[in-house]
């Protein structure tokens, strides 16, 4: 049985990443390590974290990293993106965070981040930060089923792993069918039925946002087995691991 370890939202939190990597090392048969965006953030350890990710320790997997929302904000700040001003960042977090992000991520690191992939497609699985529409789109357990189906269908994926929401969840779409039709002024609708196979969207959690608690996902592509793991770390907490297991359904 081979497994994937899937992380997102480290946001420059080096201590959280080290705790998760120590936990991953204890797992058996992990063959791939994915980081679904937001590797960096307004955190002074962002540069150290990038160096750590780019230079795995002996016996560690080399992470596959894609772009996230915080990476996009770095591109905007450094003038290497289509949008000229960090208006969304300023509105959401304020000027102090804008300055901290600027000070935390150097231009050479931004150039490296620009070369990251938008996402990964492995077997029948799409691994991405936001969705197939945009990096900043947030999929949650409250997202309407038809929207989830559209995001999966755009890449013909049966499993979509995302990290934008920061939540750990499993959203399942059962087998069924959709009937559509187009009505024009001079013709009646011609119904078309599309059969839908079972599919799912998985929120992989967030590693770095909450100090002392890192959440990531373990997935077995052979059995569709999903496990959410919570790693608690830091002074006074010791090192503890709890899991929430979701079997194939």
C-alpha positions as protocol buffer text, in pm:
chain_id: "A"
residue {
  index: 1
  type: UNK
  ca { x: 0 y: 0 z: 0 }
}
residue {
  index: 2
  type: UNK
  ca { x: 152 y: 332 z: -113 }
}
residue {
  index: 3
  type: UNK
  ca { x: 45 y: 667 z: 26 }
}
residue {
  index: 4
  type: UNK
  ca { x: 68 y: 1037 z: -47 }
}
residue {
  index: 5
  type: UNK
  ca { x: 127 y: 1304 z: 218 }
}
residue {
  index: 6
  type: UNK
  ca { x: -52 y: 1623 z: 116 }
}
residue {
  index: 7
  type: UNK
  ca { x: 18 y: 1958 z: 284 }
}
residue {
  index: 8
  type: UNK
  ca { x: -102 y: 2313 z: 228 }
}
residue {
  index: 9
  type: UNK
  ca { x: -83 y: 2650 z: 398 }
}
residue {
  index: 10
  type: UNK
  ca { x: 256 y: 2628 z: 567 }
}
residue {
  index: 11
  type: UNK
  ca { x: 275 y: 3009 z: 535 }
}
residue {
  index: 12
  type: UNK
  ca { x: 639 y: 3033 z: 634 }
}
residue {
  index: 13
  type: UNK
  ca { x: 592 y: 2840 z: 960 }
}
residue {
  index: 14
  type: UNK
  ca { x: 916 y: 2642 z: 973 }
}
residue {
  index: 15
  type: UNK
  ca { x: 842 y: 2483 z: 1312 }
}
residue {
  index: 16
  type: UNK
  ca { x: 509 y: 2347 z: 1185 }
}
residue {
  index: 17
  type: UNK
  ca { x: 675 y: 2204 z: 875 }
}
residue {
  index: 18
  type: UNK
  ca { x: 944 y: 2032 z: 1080 }
}
residue {
  index: 19
  type: UNK
  ca { x: 676 y: 1877 z: 1303 }
}
residue {
  index: 20
  type: UNK
  ca { x: 483 y: 1744 z: 1004 }
}
residue {
  index: 21
  type: UNK
  ca { x: 796 y: 1610 z: 836 }
}
residue {
  index: 22
  type: UNK
  ca { x: 886 y: 1424 z: 1155 }
}
residue {
  index: 23
  type: UNK
  ca { x: 539 y: 1272 z: 1156 }
}
residue {
  index: 24
  type: UNK
  ca { x: 555 y: 1178 z: 786 }
}
residue {
  index: 25
  type: UNK
  ca { x: 888 y: 1008 z: 849 }
}
residue {
  index: 26
  type: UNK
  ca { x: 718 y: 769 z: 1092 }
}
residue {
  index: 27
  type: UNK
  ca { x: 457 y: 665 z: 836 }
}
residue {
  index: 28
  type: UNK
  ca { x: 507 y: 362 z: 618 }
}
residue {
  index: 29
  type: UNK
  ca { x: 500 y: 350 z: 239 }
}
residue {
  index: 30
  type: UNK
  ca { x: 470 y: 724 z: 171 }
}
residue {
  index: 31
  type: UNK
  ca { x: 587 y: 761 z: -187 }
}
residue {
  index: 32
  type: UNK
  ca { x: 499 y: 1124 z: -265 }
}
residue {
  index: 33
  type: UNK
  ca { x: 488 y: 1455 z: -76 }
}
residue {
  index: 34
  type: UNK
  ca { x: 274 y: 1739 z: -211 }
}
residue {
  index: 35
  type: UNK
  ca { x: 255 y: 2100 z: -92 }
}
residue {
  index: 36
  type: UNK
  ca { x: -56 y: 2266 z: -237 }
}
residue {
  index: 37
  type: UNK
  ca { x: 37 y: 2631 z: -223 }
}
residue {
  index: 38
  type: UNK
  ca { x: 86 y: 2897 z: 44 }
}
residue {
  index: 39
  type: UNK
  ca { x: 435 y: 2771 z: 114 }
}
residue {
  index: 40
  type: UNK
  ca { x: 540 y: 3125 z: 207 }
}
residue {
  index: 41
  type: UNK
  ca { x: 355 y: 3397 z: 395 }
}
residue {
  index: 42
  type: UNK
  ca { x: 408 y: 3708 z: 607 }
}
residue {
  index: 43
  type: UNK
  ca { x: 647 y: 3521 z: 833 }
}
residue {
  index: 44
  type: UNK
  ca { x: 1015 y: 3597 z: 892 }
}
residue {
  index: 45
  type: UNK
  ca { x: 1098 y: 3228 z: 857 }
}
residue {
  index: 46
  type: UNK
  ca { x: 970 y: 3211 z: 497 }
}
residue {
  index: 47
  type: UNK
  ca { x: 1319 y: 3223 z: 346 }
}
residue {
  index: 48
  type: UNK
  ca { x: 1444 y: 2949 z: 582 }
}
residue {
  index: 49
  type: UNK
  ca { x: 1139 y: 2740 z: 500 }
}
residue {
  index: 50
  type: UNK
  ca { x: 1193 y: 2767 z: 124 }
}
residue {
  index: 51
  type: UNK
  ca { x: 1557 y: 2667 z: 169 }
}
residue {
  index: 52
  type: UNK
  ca { x: 1446 y: 2371 z: 382 }
}
residue {
  index: 53
  type: UNK
  ca { x: 1191 y: 2256 z: 123 }
}
residue {
  index: 54
  type: UNK
  ca { x: 1439 y: 2290 z: -163 }
}
residue {
  index: 55
  type: UNK
  ca { x: 1701 y: 2086 z: 26 }
}
residue {
  index: 56
  type: UNK
  ca { x: 1534 y: 1781 z: 184 }
}
residue {
  index: 57
  type: UNK
  ca { x: 1721 y: 1598 z: 455 }
}
residue {
  index: 58
  type: UNK
  ca { x: 1863 y: 1255 z: 393 }
}
residue {
  index: 59
  type: UNK
  ca { x: 1585 y: 998 z: 361 }
}
residue {
  index: 60
  type: UNK
  ca { x: 1314 y: 1258 z: 298 }
}
residue {
  index: 61
  type: UNK
  ca { x: 1103 y: 1285 z: -14 }
}
residue {
  index: 62
  type: UNK
  ca { x: 1149 y: 1585 z: -242 }
}
residue {
  index: 63
  type: UNK
  ca { x: 826 y: 1786 z: -214 }
}
residue {
  index: 64
  type: UNK
  ca { x: 620 y: 1868 z: -521 }
}
residue {
  index: 65
  type: UNK
  ca { x: 505 y: 2228 z: -470 }
}
residue {
  index: 66
  type: UNK
  ca { x: 243 y: 2433 z: -654 }
}
residue {
  index: 67
  type: UNK
  ca { x: 148 y: 2799 z: -633 }
}
residue {
  index: 68
  type: UNK
  ca { x: -98 y: 2938 z: -380 }
}
residue {
  index: 69
  type: UNK
  ca { x: -261 y: 3266 z: -282 }
}
residue {
  index: 70
  type: UNK
  ca { x: 33 y: 3399 z: -83 }
}
residue {
  index: 71
  type: UNK
  ca { x: 268 y: 3324 z: -373 }
}
residue {
  index: 72
  type: UNK
  ca { x: 36 y: 3526 z: -598 }
}
residue {
  index: 73
  type: UNK
  ca { x: 55 y: 3819 z: -357 }
}
residue {
  index: 74
  type: UNK
  ca { x: 435 y: 3804 z: -373 }
}
residue {
  index: 75
  type: UNK
  ca { x: 421 y: 3820 z: -752 }
}
residue {
  index: 76
  type: UNK
  ca { x: 199 y: 4127 z: -734 }
}
residue {
  index: 77
  type: UNK
  ca { x: 424 y: 4304 z: -481 }
}
residue {
  index: 78
  type: UNK
  ca { x: 733 y: 4239 z: -695 }
}
residue {
  index: 79
  type: UNK
  ca { x: 565 y: 4347 z: -1018 }
}
residue {
  index: 80
  type: UNK
  ca { x: 584 y: 4008 z: -1190 }
}
residue {
  index: 81
  type: UNK
  ca { x: 209 y: 3945 z: -1211 }
}
residue {
  index: 82
  type: UNK
  ca { x: -67 y: 4084 z: -1429 }
}
residue {
  index: 83
  type: UNK
  ca { x: -228 y: 4279 z: -1144 }
}
residue {
  index: 84
  type: UNK
  ca { x: -45 y: 4599 z: -1060 }
}
residue {
  index: 85
  type: UNK
  ca { x: -148 y: 4670 z: -700 }
}
residue {
  index: 86
  type: UNK
  ca { x: -195 y: 4443 z: -394 }
}
residue {
  index: 87
  type: UNK
  ca { x: -551 y: 4567 z: -344 }
}
residue {
  index: 88
  type: UNK
  ca { x: -691 y: 4233 z: -222 }
}
residue {
  index: 89
  type: UNK
  ca { x: -403 y: 4182 z: 20 }
}
residue {
  index: 90
  type: UNK
  ca { x: -432 y: 4536 z: 154 }
}
residue {
  index: 91
  type: UNK
  ca { x: -809 y: 4512 z: 198 }
}
residue {
  index: 92
  type: UNK
  ca { x: -790 y: 4177 z: 376 }
}
residue {
  index: 93
  type: UNK
  ca { x: -485 y: 4220 z: 600 }
}
residue {
  index: 94
  type: UNK
  ca { x: -375 y: 4585 z: 598 }
}
residue {
  index: 95
  type: UNK
  ca { x: -50 y: 4769 z: 535 }
}
residue {
  index: 96
  type: UNK
  ca { x: 153 y: 4606 z: 812 }
}
residue {
  index: 97
  type: UNK
  ca { x: 104 y: 4261 z: 659 }
}
residue {
  index: 98
  type: UNK
  ca { x: 192 y: 4393 z: 314 }
}
residue {
  index: 99
  type: UNK
  ca { x: 522 y: 4524 z: 447 }
}
residue {
  index: 100
  type: UNK
  ca { x: 591 y: 4205 z: 644 }
}
residue {
  index: 101
  type: UNK
  ca { x: 534 y: 3991 z: 334 }
}
residue {
  index: 102
  type: UNK
  ca { x: 767 y: 4216 z: 134 }
}
residue {
  index: 103
  type: UNK
  ca { x: 1036 y: 4186 z: 401 }
}
residue {
  index: 104
  type: UNK
  ca { x: 988 y: 3810 z: 443 }
}
residue {
  index: 105
  type: UNK
  ca { x: 1023 y: 3689 z: 82 }
}
residue {
  index: 106
  type: UNK
  ca { x: 1320 y: 3801 z: -128 }
}
residue {
  index: 107
  type: UNK
  ca { x: 1309 y: 3866 z: -500 }
}
residue {
  index: 108
  type: UNK
  ca { x: 1529 y: 3561 z: -582 }
}
residue {
  index: 109
  type: UNK
  ca { x: 1281 y: 3345 z: -391 }
}
residue {
  index: 110
  type: UNK
  ca { x: 992 y: 3509 z: -579 }
}
residue {
  index: 111
  type: UNK
  ca { x: 1161 y: 3415 z: -906 }
}
residue {
  index: 112
  type: UNK
  ca { x: 1183 y: 3054 z: -788 }
}
residue {
  index: 113
  type: UNK
  ca { x: 818 y: 3059 z: -682 }
}
residue {
  index: 114
  type: UNK
  ca { x: 716 y: 3183 z: -1028 }
}
residue {
  index: 115
  type: UNK
  ca { x: 840 y: 2857 z: -1180 }
}
residue {
  index: 116
  type: UNK
  ca { x: 615 y: 2642 z: -963 }
}
residue {
  index: 117
  type: UNK
  ca { x: 329 y: 2451 z: -1124 }
}
residue {
  index: 118
  type: UNK
  ca { x: -36 y: 2563 z: -1103 }
}
residue {
  index: 119
  type: UNK
  ca { x: -123 y: 2212 z: -981 }
}
residue {
  index: 120
  type: UNK
  ca { x: -66 y: 1842 z: -1038 }
}
residue {
  index: 121
  type: UNK
  ca { x: -268 y: 1569 z: -1208 }
}
residue {
  index: 122
  type: UNK
  ca { x: -178 y: 1218 z: -1092 }
}
residue {
  index: 123
  type: UNK
  ca { x: -380 y: 907 z: -1184 }
}
residue {
  index: 124
  type: UNK
  ca { x: -739 y: 1037 z: -1152 }
}
residue {
  index: 125
  type: UNK
  ca { x: -648 y: 1300 z: -891 }
}
residue {
  index: 126
  type: UNK
  ca { x: -609 y: 1675 z: -930 }
}
residue {
  index: 127
  type: UNK
  ca { x: -402 y: 1843 z: -658 }
}
residue {
  index: 128
  type: UNK
  ca { x: -432 y: 2222 z: -653 }
}
residue {
  index: 129
  type: UNK
  ca { x: -447 y: 2517 z: -414 }
}
residue {
  index: 130
  type: UNK
  ca { x: -781 y: 2671 z: -507 }
}
residue {
  index: 131
  type: UNK
  ca { x: -974 y: 2517 z: -793 }
}
residue {
  index: 132
  type: UNK
  ca { x: -961 y: 2463 z: -1168 }
}
residue {
  index: 133
  type: UNK
  ca { x: -1106 y: 2813 z: -1208 }
}
residue {
  index: 134
  type: UNK
  ca { x: -865 y: 3019 z: -997 }
}
residue {
  index: 135
  type: UNK
  ca { x: -601 y: 2997 z: -725 }
}
residue {
  index: 136
  type: UNK
  ca { x: -812 y: 3215 z: -495 }
}
residue {
  index: 137
  type: UNK
  ca { x: -1139 y: 3021 z: -529 }
}
residue {
  index: 138
  type: UNK
  ca { x: -1232 y: 2863 z: -195 }
}
residue {
  index: 139
  type: UNK
  ca { x: -1408 y: 2525 z: -197 }
}
residue {
  index: 140
  type: UNK
  ca { x: -1572 y: 2427 z: 132 }
}
residue {
  index: 141
  type: UNK
  ca { x: -1828 y: 2174 z: 263 }
}
residue {
  index: 142
  type: UNK
  ca { x: -2094 y: 2442 z: 189 }
}
residue {
  index: 143
  type: UNK
  ca { x: -2005 y: 2474 z: -182 }
}
residue {
  index: 144
  type: UNK
  ca { x: -2306 y: 2372 z: -400 }
}
residue {
  index: 145
  type: UNK
  ca { x: -2275 y: 2024 z: -557 }
}
residue {
  index: 146
  type: UNK
  ca { x: -2318 y: 2154 z: -913 }
}
residue {
  index: 147
  type: UNK
  ca { x: -2021 y: 2388 z: -859 }
}
residue {
  index: 148
  type: UNK
  ca { x: -1809 y: 2105 z: -721 }
}
residue {
  index: 149
  type: UNK
  ca { x: -1904 y: 1888 z: -1019 }
}
residue {
  index: 150
  type: UNK
  ca { x: -1806 y: 2164 z: -1260 }
}
residue {
  index: 151
  type: UNK
  ca { x: -1464 y: 2207 z: -1097 }
}
residue {
  index: 152
  type: UNK
  ca { x: -1399 y: 1832 z: -1114 }
}
residue {
  index: 153
  type: UNK
  ca { x: -1531 y: 1803 z: -1469 }
}
residue {
  index: 154
  type: UNK
  ca { x: -1305 y: 2073 z: -1611 }
}
residue {
  index: 155
  type: UNK
  ca { x: -1008 y: 1839 z: -1571 }
}
residue {
  index: 156
  type: UNK
  ca { x: -1199 y: 1509 z: -1580 }
}
residue {
  index: 157
  type: UNK
  ca { x: -1080 y: 1432 z: -1227 }
}
residue {
  index: 158
  type: UNK
  ca { x: -1247 y: 1190 z: -989 }
}
residue {
  index: 159
  type: UNK
  ca { x: -1065 y: 1329 z: -685 }
}
residue {
  index: 160
  type: UNK
  ca { x: -982 y: 1696 z: -629 }
}
residue {
  index: 161
  type: UNK
  ca { x: -749 y: 1788 z: -342 }
}
residue {
  index: 162
  type: UNK
  ca { x: -742 y: 2157 z: -245 }
}
residue {
  index: 163
  type: UNK
  ca { x: -600 y: 2372 z: 31 }
}
residue {
  index: 164
  type: UNK
  ca { x: -738 y: 2724 z: -10 }
}
residue {
  index: 165
  type: UNK
  ca { x: -1004 y: 2697 z: 263 }
}
residue {
  index: 166
  type: UNK
  ca { x: -759 y: 2565 z: 523 }
}
residue {
  index: 167
  type: UNK
  ca { x: -1025 y: 2311 z: 625 }
}
residue {
  index: 168
  type: UNK
  ca { x: -992 y: 1934 z: 641 }
}
residue {
  index: 169
  type: UNK
  ca { x: -1302 y: 1780 z: 482 }
}
residue {
  index: 170
  type: UNK
  ca { x: -1425 y: 1514 z: 241 }
}
residue {
  index: 171
  type: UNK
  ca { x: -1709 y: 1613 z: 7 }
}
residue {
  index: 172
  type: UNK
  ca { x: -1854 y: 1317 z: -185 }
}
residue {
  index: 173
  type: UNK
  ca { x: -2068 y: 1330 z: -498 }
}
residue {
  index: 174
  type: UNK
  ca { x: -2267 y: 1012 z: -554 }
}
residue {
  index: 175
  type: UNK
  ca { x: -2331 y: 851 z: -893 }
}
residue {
  index: 176
  type: UNK
  ca { x: -2625 y: 994 z: -1087 }
}
residue {
  index: 177
  type: UNK
  ca { x: -2715 y: 1189 z: -1395 }
}
residue {
  index: 178
  type: UNK
  ca { x: -2778 y: 1546 z: -1510 }
}
residue {
  index: 179
  type: UNK
  ca { x: -3027 y: 1640 z: -1781 }
}
residue {
  index: 180
  type: UNK
  ca { x: -2966 y: 1964 z: -1969 }
}
residue {
  index: 181
  type: UNK
  ca { x: -3133 y: 2141 z: -2258 }
}
residue {
  index: 182
  type: UNK
  ca { x: -3109 y: 2465 z: -2455 }
}
residue {
  index: 183
  type: UNK
  ca { x: -3417 y: 2663 z: -2555 }
}
residue {
  index: 184
  type: UNK
  ca { x: -3400 y: 2915 z: -2840 }
}
residue {
  index: 185
  type: UNK
  ca { x: -3664 y: 3148 z: -2988 }
}
residue {
  index: 186
  type: UNK
  ca { x: -3733 y: 2916 z: -3280 }
}
residue {
  index: 187
  type: UNK
  ca { x: -3688 y: 2571 z: -3130 }
}
residue {
  index: 188
  type: UNK
  ca { x: -3784 y: 2365 z: -2826 }
}
residue {
  index: 189
  type: UNK
  ca { x: -3519 y: 2224 z: -2593 }
}
residue {
  index: 190
  type: UNK
  ca { x: -3343 y: 1901 z: -2681 }
}
residue {
  index: 191
  type: UNK
  ca { x: -3270 y: 1725 z: -2351 }
}
residue {
  index: 192
  type: UNK
  ca { x: -2929 y: 1567 z: -2306 }
}
residue {
  index: 193
  type: UNK
  ca { x: -2852 y: 1336 z: -2017 }
}
residue {
  index: 194
  type: UNK
  ca { x: -2501 y: 1305 z: -1879 }
}
residue {
  index: 195
  type: UNK
  ca { x: -2414 y: 1016 z: -1647 }
}
residue {
  index: 196
  type: UNK
  ca { x: -2203 y: 1109 z: -1344 }
}
residue {
  index: 197
  type: UNK
  ca { x: -1965 y: 868 z: -1170 }
}
residue {
  index: 198
  type: UNK
  ca { x: -1885 y: 899 z: -797 }
}
residue {
  index: 199
  type: UNK
  ca { x: -1637 y: 1179 z: -731 }
}
residue {
  index: 200
  type: UNK
  ca { x: -1502 y: 1370 z: -433 }
}
residue {
  index: 201
  type: UNK
  ca { x: -1336 y: 1692 z: -324 }
}
residue {
  index: 202
  type: UNK
  ca { x: -1096 y: 1679 z: -30 }
}
residue {
  index: 203
  type: UNK
  ca { x: -982 y: 1978 z: 173 }
}
residue {
  index: 204
  type: UNK
  ca { x: -636 y: 1887 z: 298 }
}
residue {
  index: 205
  type: UNK
  ca { x: -616 y: 2114 z: 605 }
}
residue {
  index: 206
  type: UNK
  ca { x: -365 y: 2383 z: 696 }
}
residue {
  index: 207
  type: UNK
  ca { x: -17 y: 2330 z: 837 }
}
residue {
  index: 208
  type: UNK
  ca { x: 105 y: 2670 z: 948 }
}
residue {
  index: 209
  type: UNK
  ca { x: -183 y: 2905 z: 1021 }
}
residue {
  index: 210
  type: UNK
  ca { x: -263 y: 2796 z: 1378 }
}
residue {
  index: 211
  type: UNK
  ca { x: 45 y: 2802 z: 1606 }
}
residue {
  index: 212
  type: UNK
  ca { x: 100 y: 2470 z: 1779 }
}
residue {
  index: 213
  type: UNK
  ca { x: -135 y: 2273 z: 1552 }
}
residue {
  index: 214
  type: UNK
  ca { x: -63 y: 2147 z: 1200 }
}
residue {
  index: 215
  type: UNK
  ca { x: -320 y: 1953 z: 996 }
}
residue {
  index: 216
  type: UNK
  ca { x: -238 y: 1757 z: 681 }
}
residue {
  index: 217
  type: UNK
  ca { x: -378 y: 1467 z: 478 }
}
residue {
  index: 218
  type: UNK
  ca { x: -261 y: 1116 z: 399 }
}
residue {
  index: 219
  type: UNK
  ca { x: -415 y: 949 z: 93 }
}
residue {
  index: 220
  type: UNK
  ca { x: -389 y: 599 z: -54 }
}
residue {
  index: 221
  type: UNK
  ca { x: -465 y: 619 z: -429 }
}
residue {
  index: 222
  type: UNK
  ca { x: -512 y: 242 z: -455 }
}
residue {
  index: 223
  type: UNK
  ca { x: -793 y: 220 z: -198 }
}
residue {
  index: 224
  type: UNK
  ca { x: -922 y: 581 z: -187 }
}
residue {
  index: 225
  type: UNK
  ca { x: -839 y: 580 z: 185 }
}
residue {
  index: 226
  type: UNK
  ca { x: -821 y: 930 z: 341 }
}
residue {
  index: 227
  type: UNK
  ca { x: -672 y: 1018 z: 678 }
}
residue {
  index: 228
  type: UNK
  ca { x: -659 y: 1366 z: 834 }
}
residue {
  index: 229
  type: UNK
  ca { x: -368 y: 1401 z: 1075 }
}
residue {
  index: 230
  type: UNK
  ca { x: -329 y: 1670 z: 1341 }
}
residue {
  index: 231
  type: UNK
  ca { x: 23 y: 1728 z: 1472 }
}
residue {
  index: 232
  type: UNK
  ca { x: 57 y: 1933 z: 1791 }
}
residue {
  index: 233
  type: UNK
  ca { x: 396 y: 2084 z: 1859 }
}
residue {
  index: 234
  type: UNK
  ca { x: 572 y: 2361 z: 2049 }
}
residue {
  index: 235
  type: UNK
  ca { x: 682 y: 2449 z: 2401 }
}
residue {
  index: 236
  type: UNK
  ca { x: 455 y: 2302 z: 2665 }
}
residue {
  index: 237
  type: UNK
  ca { x: 274 y: 2079 z: 2416 }
}
residue {
  index: 238
  type: UNK
  ca { x: 532 y: 1811 z: 2365 }
}
residue {
  index: 239
  type: UNK
  ca { x: 482 y: 1627 z: 2037 }
}
residue {
  index: 240
  type: UNK
  ca { x: 144 y: 1466 z: 1987 }
}
residue {
  index: 241
  type: UNK
  ca { x: -37 y: 1327 z: 1687 }
}
residue {
  index: 242
  type: UNK
  ca { x: -409 y: 1263 z: 1643 }
}
residue {
  index: 243
  type: UNK
  ca { x: -585 y: 1128 z: 1337 }
}
residue {
  index: 244
  type: UNK
  ca { x: -925 y: 1133 z: 1179 }
}
residue {
  index: 245
  type: UNK
  ca { x: -968 y: 842 z: 941 }
}
residue {
  index: 246
  type: UNK
  ca { x: -1216 y: 837 z: 654 }
}
residue {
  index: 247
  type: UNK
  ca { x: -1232 y: 505 z: 472 }
}
residue {
  index: 248
  type: UNK
  ca { x: -1329 y: 458 z: 110 }
}
residue {
  index: 249
  type: UNK
  ca { x: -1693 y: 523 z: 46 }
}
